[in-house]
Short mmCIF file of C-alpha atoms in Angstrom, two decimals:
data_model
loop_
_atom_site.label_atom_id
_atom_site.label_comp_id
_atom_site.label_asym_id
_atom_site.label_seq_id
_atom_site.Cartn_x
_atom_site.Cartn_y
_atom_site.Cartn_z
CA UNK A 1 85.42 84.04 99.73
CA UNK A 2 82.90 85.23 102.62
CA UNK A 3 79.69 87.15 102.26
CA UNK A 4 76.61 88.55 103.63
CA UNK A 5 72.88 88.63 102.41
CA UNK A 6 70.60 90.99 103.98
CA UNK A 7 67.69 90.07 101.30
CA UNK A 8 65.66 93.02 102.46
CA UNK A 9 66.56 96.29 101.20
CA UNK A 10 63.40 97.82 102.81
CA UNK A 11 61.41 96.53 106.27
CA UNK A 12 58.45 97.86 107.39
CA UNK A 13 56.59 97.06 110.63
CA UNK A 14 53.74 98.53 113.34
CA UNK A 15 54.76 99.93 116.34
CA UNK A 16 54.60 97.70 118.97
CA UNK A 17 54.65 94.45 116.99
CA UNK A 18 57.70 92.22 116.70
CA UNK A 19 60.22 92.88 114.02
CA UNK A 20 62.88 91.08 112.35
CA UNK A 21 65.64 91.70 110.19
CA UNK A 22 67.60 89.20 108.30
CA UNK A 23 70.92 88.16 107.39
CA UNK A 24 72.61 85.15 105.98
CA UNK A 25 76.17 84.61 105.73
CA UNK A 26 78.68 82.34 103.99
CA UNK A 27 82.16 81.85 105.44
CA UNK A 28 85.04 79.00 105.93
CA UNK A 29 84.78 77.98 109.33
CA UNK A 30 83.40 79.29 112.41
CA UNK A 31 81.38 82.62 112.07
CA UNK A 32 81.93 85.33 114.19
CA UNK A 33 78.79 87.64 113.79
CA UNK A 34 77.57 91.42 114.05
CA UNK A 35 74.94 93.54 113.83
CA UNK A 36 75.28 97.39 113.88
CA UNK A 37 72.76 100.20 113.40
CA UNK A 38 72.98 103.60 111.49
CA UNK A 39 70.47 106.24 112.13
CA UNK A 40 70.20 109.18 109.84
CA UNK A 41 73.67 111.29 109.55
CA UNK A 42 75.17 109.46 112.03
CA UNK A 43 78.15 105.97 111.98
CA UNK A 44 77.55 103.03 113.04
CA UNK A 45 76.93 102.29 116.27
CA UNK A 46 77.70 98.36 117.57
CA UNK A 47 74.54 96.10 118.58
CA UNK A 48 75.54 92.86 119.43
CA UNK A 49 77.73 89.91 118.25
CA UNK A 50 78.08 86.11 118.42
CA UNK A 51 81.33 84.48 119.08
CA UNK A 52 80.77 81.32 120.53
CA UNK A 53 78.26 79.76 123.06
CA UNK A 54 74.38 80.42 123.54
CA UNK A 55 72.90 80.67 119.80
CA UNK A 56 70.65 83.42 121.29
CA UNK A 57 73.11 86.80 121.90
CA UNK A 58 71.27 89.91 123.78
CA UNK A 59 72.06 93.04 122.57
CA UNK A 60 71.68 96.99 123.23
CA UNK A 61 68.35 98.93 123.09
CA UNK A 62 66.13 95.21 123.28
CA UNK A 63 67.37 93.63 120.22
CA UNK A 64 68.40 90.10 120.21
CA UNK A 65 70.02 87.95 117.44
CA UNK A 66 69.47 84.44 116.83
CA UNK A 67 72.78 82.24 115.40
CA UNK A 68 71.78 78.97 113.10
CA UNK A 69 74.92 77.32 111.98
CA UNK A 70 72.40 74.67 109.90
CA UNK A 71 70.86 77.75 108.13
CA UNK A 72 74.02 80.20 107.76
CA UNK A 73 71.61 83.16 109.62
CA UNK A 74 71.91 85.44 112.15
CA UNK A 75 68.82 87.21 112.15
CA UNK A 76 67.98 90.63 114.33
CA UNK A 77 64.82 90.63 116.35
CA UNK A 78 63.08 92.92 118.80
CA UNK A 79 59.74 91.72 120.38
CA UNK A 80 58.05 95.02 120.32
CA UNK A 81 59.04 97.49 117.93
CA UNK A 82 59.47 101.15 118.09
CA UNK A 83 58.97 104.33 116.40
CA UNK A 84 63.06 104.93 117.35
CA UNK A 85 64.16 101.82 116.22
CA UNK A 86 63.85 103.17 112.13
CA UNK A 87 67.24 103.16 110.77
CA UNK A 88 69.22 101.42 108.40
CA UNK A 89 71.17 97.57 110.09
CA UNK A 90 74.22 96.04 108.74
CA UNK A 91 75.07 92.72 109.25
CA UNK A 92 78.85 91.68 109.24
CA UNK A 93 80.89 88.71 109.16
CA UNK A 94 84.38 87.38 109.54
CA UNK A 95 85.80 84.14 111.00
CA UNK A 96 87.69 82.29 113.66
CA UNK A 97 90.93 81.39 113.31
CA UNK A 98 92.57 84.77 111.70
CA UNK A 99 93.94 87.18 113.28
CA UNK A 100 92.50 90.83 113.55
CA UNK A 101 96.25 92.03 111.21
CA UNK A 102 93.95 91.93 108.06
CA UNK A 103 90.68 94.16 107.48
CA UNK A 104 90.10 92.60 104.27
CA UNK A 105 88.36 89.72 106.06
CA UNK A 106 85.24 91.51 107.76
CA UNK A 107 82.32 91.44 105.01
CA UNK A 108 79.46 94.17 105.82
CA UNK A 109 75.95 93.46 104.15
CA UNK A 110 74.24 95.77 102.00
CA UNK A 111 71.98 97.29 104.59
CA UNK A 112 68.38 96.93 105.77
CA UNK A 113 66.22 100.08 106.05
CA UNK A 114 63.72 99.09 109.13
CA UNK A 115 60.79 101.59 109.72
CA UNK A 116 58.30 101.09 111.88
CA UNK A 117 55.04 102.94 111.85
CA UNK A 118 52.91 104.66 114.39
CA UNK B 1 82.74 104.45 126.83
CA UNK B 2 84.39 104.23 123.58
CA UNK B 3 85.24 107.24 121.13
CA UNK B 4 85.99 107.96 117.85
CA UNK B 5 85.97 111.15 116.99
CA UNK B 6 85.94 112.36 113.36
CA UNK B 7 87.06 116.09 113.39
CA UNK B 8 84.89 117.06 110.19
CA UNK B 9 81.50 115.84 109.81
CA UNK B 10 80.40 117.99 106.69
CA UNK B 11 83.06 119.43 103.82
CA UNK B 12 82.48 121.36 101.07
CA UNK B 13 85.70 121.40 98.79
CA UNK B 14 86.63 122.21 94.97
CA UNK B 15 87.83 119.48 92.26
CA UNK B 16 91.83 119.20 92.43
CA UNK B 17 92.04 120.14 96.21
CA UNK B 18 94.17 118.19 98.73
CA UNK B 19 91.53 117.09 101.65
CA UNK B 20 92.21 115.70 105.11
CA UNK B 21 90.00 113.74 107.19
CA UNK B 22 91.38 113.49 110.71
CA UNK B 23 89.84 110.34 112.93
CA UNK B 24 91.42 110.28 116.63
CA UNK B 25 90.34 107.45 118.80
CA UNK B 26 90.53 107.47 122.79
CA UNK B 27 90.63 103.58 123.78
CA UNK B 28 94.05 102.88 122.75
CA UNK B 29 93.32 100.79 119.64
CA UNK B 30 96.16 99.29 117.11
CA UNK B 31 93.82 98.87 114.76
CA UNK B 32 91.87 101.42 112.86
CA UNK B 33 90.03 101.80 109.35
CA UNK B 34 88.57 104.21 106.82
CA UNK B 35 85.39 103.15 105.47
CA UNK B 36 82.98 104.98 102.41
CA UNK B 37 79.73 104.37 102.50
CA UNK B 38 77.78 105.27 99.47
CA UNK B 39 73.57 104.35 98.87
CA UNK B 40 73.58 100.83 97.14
CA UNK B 41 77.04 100.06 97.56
CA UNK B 42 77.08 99.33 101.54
CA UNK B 43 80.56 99.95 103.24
CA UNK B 44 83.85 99.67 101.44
CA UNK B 45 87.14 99.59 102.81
CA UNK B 46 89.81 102.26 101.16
CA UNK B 47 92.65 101.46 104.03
CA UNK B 48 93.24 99.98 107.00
CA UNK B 49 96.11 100.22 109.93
CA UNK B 50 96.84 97.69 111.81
CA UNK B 51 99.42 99.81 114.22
CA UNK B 52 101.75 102.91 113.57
CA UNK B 53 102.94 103.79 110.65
CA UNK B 54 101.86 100.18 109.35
CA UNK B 55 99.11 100.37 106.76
CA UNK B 56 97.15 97.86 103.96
CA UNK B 57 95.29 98.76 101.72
CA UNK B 58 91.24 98.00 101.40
CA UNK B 59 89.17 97.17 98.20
CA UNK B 60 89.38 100.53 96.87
CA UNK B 61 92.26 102.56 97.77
CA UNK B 62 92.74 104.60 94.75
CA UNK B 63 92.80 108.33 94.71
CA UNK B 64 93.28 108.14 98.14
CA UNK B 65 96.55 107.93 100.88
CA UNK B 66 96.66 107.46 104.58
CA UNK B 67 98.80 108.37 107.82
CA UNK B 68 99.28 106.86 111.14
CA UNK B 69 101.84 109.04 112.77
CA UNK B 70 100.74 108.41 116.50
CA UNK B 71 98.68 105.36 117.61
CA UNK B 72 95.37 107.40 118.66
CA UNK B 73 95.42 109.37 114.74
CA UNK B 74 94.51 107.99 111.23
CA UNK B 75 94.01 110.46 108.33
CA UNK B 76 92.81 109.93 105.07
CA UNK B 77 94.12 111.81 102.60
CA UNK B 78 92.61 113.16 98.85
CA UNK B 79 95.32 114.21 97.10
CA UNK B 80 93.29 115.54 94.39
CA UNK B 81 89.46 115.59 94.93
CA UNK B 82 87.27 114.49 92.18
CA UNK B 83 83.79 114.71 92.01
CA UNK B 84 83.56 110.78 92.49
CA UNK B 85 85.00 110.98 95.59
CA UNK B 86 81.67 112.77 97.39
CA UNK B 87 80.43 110.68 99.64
CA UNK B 88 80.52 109.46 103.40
CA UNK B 89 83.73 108.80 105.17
CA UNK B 90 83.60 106.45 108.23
CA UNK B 91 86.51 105.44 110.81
CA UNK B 92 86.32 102.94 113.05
CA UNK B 93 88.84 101.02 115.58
CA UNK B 94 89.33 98.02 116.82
CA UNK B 95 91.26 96.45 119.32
CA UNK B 96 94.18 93.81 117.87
CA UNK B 97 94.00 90.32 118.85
CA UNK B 98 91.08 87.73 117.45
CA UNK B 99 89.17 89.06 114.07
CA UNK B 100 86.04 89.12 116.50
CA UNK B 101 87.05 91.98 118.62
CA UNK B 102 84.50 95.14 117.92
CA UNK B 103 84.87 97.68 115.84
CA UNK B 104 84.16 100.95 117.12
CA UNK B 105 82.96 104.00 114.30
CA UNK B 106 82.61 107.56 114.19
CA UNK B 107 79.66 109.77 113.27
CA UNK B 108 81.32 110.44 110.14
CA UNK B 109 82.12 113.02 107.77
CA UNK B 110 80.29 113.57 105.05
CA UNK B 111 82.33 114.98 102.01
CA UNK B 112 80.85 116.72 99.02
CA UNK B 113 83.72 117.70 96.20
CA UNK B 114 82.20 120.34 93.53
#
């Protein structure tokens, strides 16, 4: 069985400082990797992913995600933080080698509410 | 840019009514989902298409039903709305091929049953 750890329900961070929010993963095989954002009555909206390659994947809005097959993480990280960046990330995870014929095999974390304060 | 659009995004409706969610994509998609998303629980599957008129279920597909008539439409279906079945409805598409293609959501519709 695969899951997803986001060990933070709750992150809270300055404006303008660097933020980070974390996810760990278990899976057979290679990962493939995502991060998505939800702000406030709205779906999810798609960040970035890794599939294979550079361990460092760029993403939309200045966020960047680092892949560490040693550690099982994928964290999210944006060097300087903003007011708009508050809203709740999801981590997911599903693996190579499957095809995309069965759902069942993407795992979503619980969620990470980031705020960041003026 | 990709689209999906959920027709509803906020429902009122009574115990023992018959709702329909209606979730049209534009980017030509075989694959598409309904999600629920409820506070401490994260995002839970309830169906899944893979390509019309094919469908699986998710983790929890009771009380609910699905239809995939036409490629670019997925409904969810309550048969009979219960009060446990408030909550947030997502769908989302994907493009088939390898499990690391995208998946696209909507804004959502957010359901309240009374």
């Amino acid at each position: 069985a695969q899951s997803v750890a986001q060990p933070e329900d709750q992150v809270n961070v300055a404006e303008g400082n660097p933020l980070t929010v974390k996810c760990t993963y278990s899976v057979s095989g290679n990962p493939y990797l995502f991060w998505y954002v939800q702000y406030p009555n709205r779906g999810l909206q798609f960040l970035l992913k890794y599939i294979t390659g550079d361990n460092l994947v760029k993403g939309s809005y200045g966020f960047e995600a680092e892949f560490n097959k040693s550690q099982t993480s994928f964290h999210l990280k944006k060097p300087s933080a903003l007011v708009s960046d508050s809203a709740l990330y999801f981590c997911a995870v599903t693996r190579h080698g499957i095809s995309s014929g069965s759902a069942r095999q993407l795992t979503f974390g619980s969620g990470t509410q980031l705020t960041v304060l003026p | 840019d990709v689209k999906v659009t959920q027709s509803s995004r906020y429902l009122v409706k009574r115990t023992g009514e018959k709702v329909f969610l209606e979730c049209v994509q534009d980017m030509d998609h075989e694959n598409m989902f309904w999600y629920r998303q409820d506070p401490g629980l994260g995002l839970r599957l309830i169906y899944f298409s893979y390509d019309v008129k094919m469908k699986e279920k998710g983790d929890i597909p009771e009380g609910y039903s699905v239809s995939r008539e036409k490629k670019e439409r997925f409904s969810l279906i309550l048969e009979s709305a219960s009060t446990n079945q408030t909550s947030m409805y997502l769908c989302a598409s994907r493009r088939q091929g390898i499990s690391g293609n995208t998946i696209y959501f909507g804004e959502g519709s957010w359901l309240t049953v009374v």
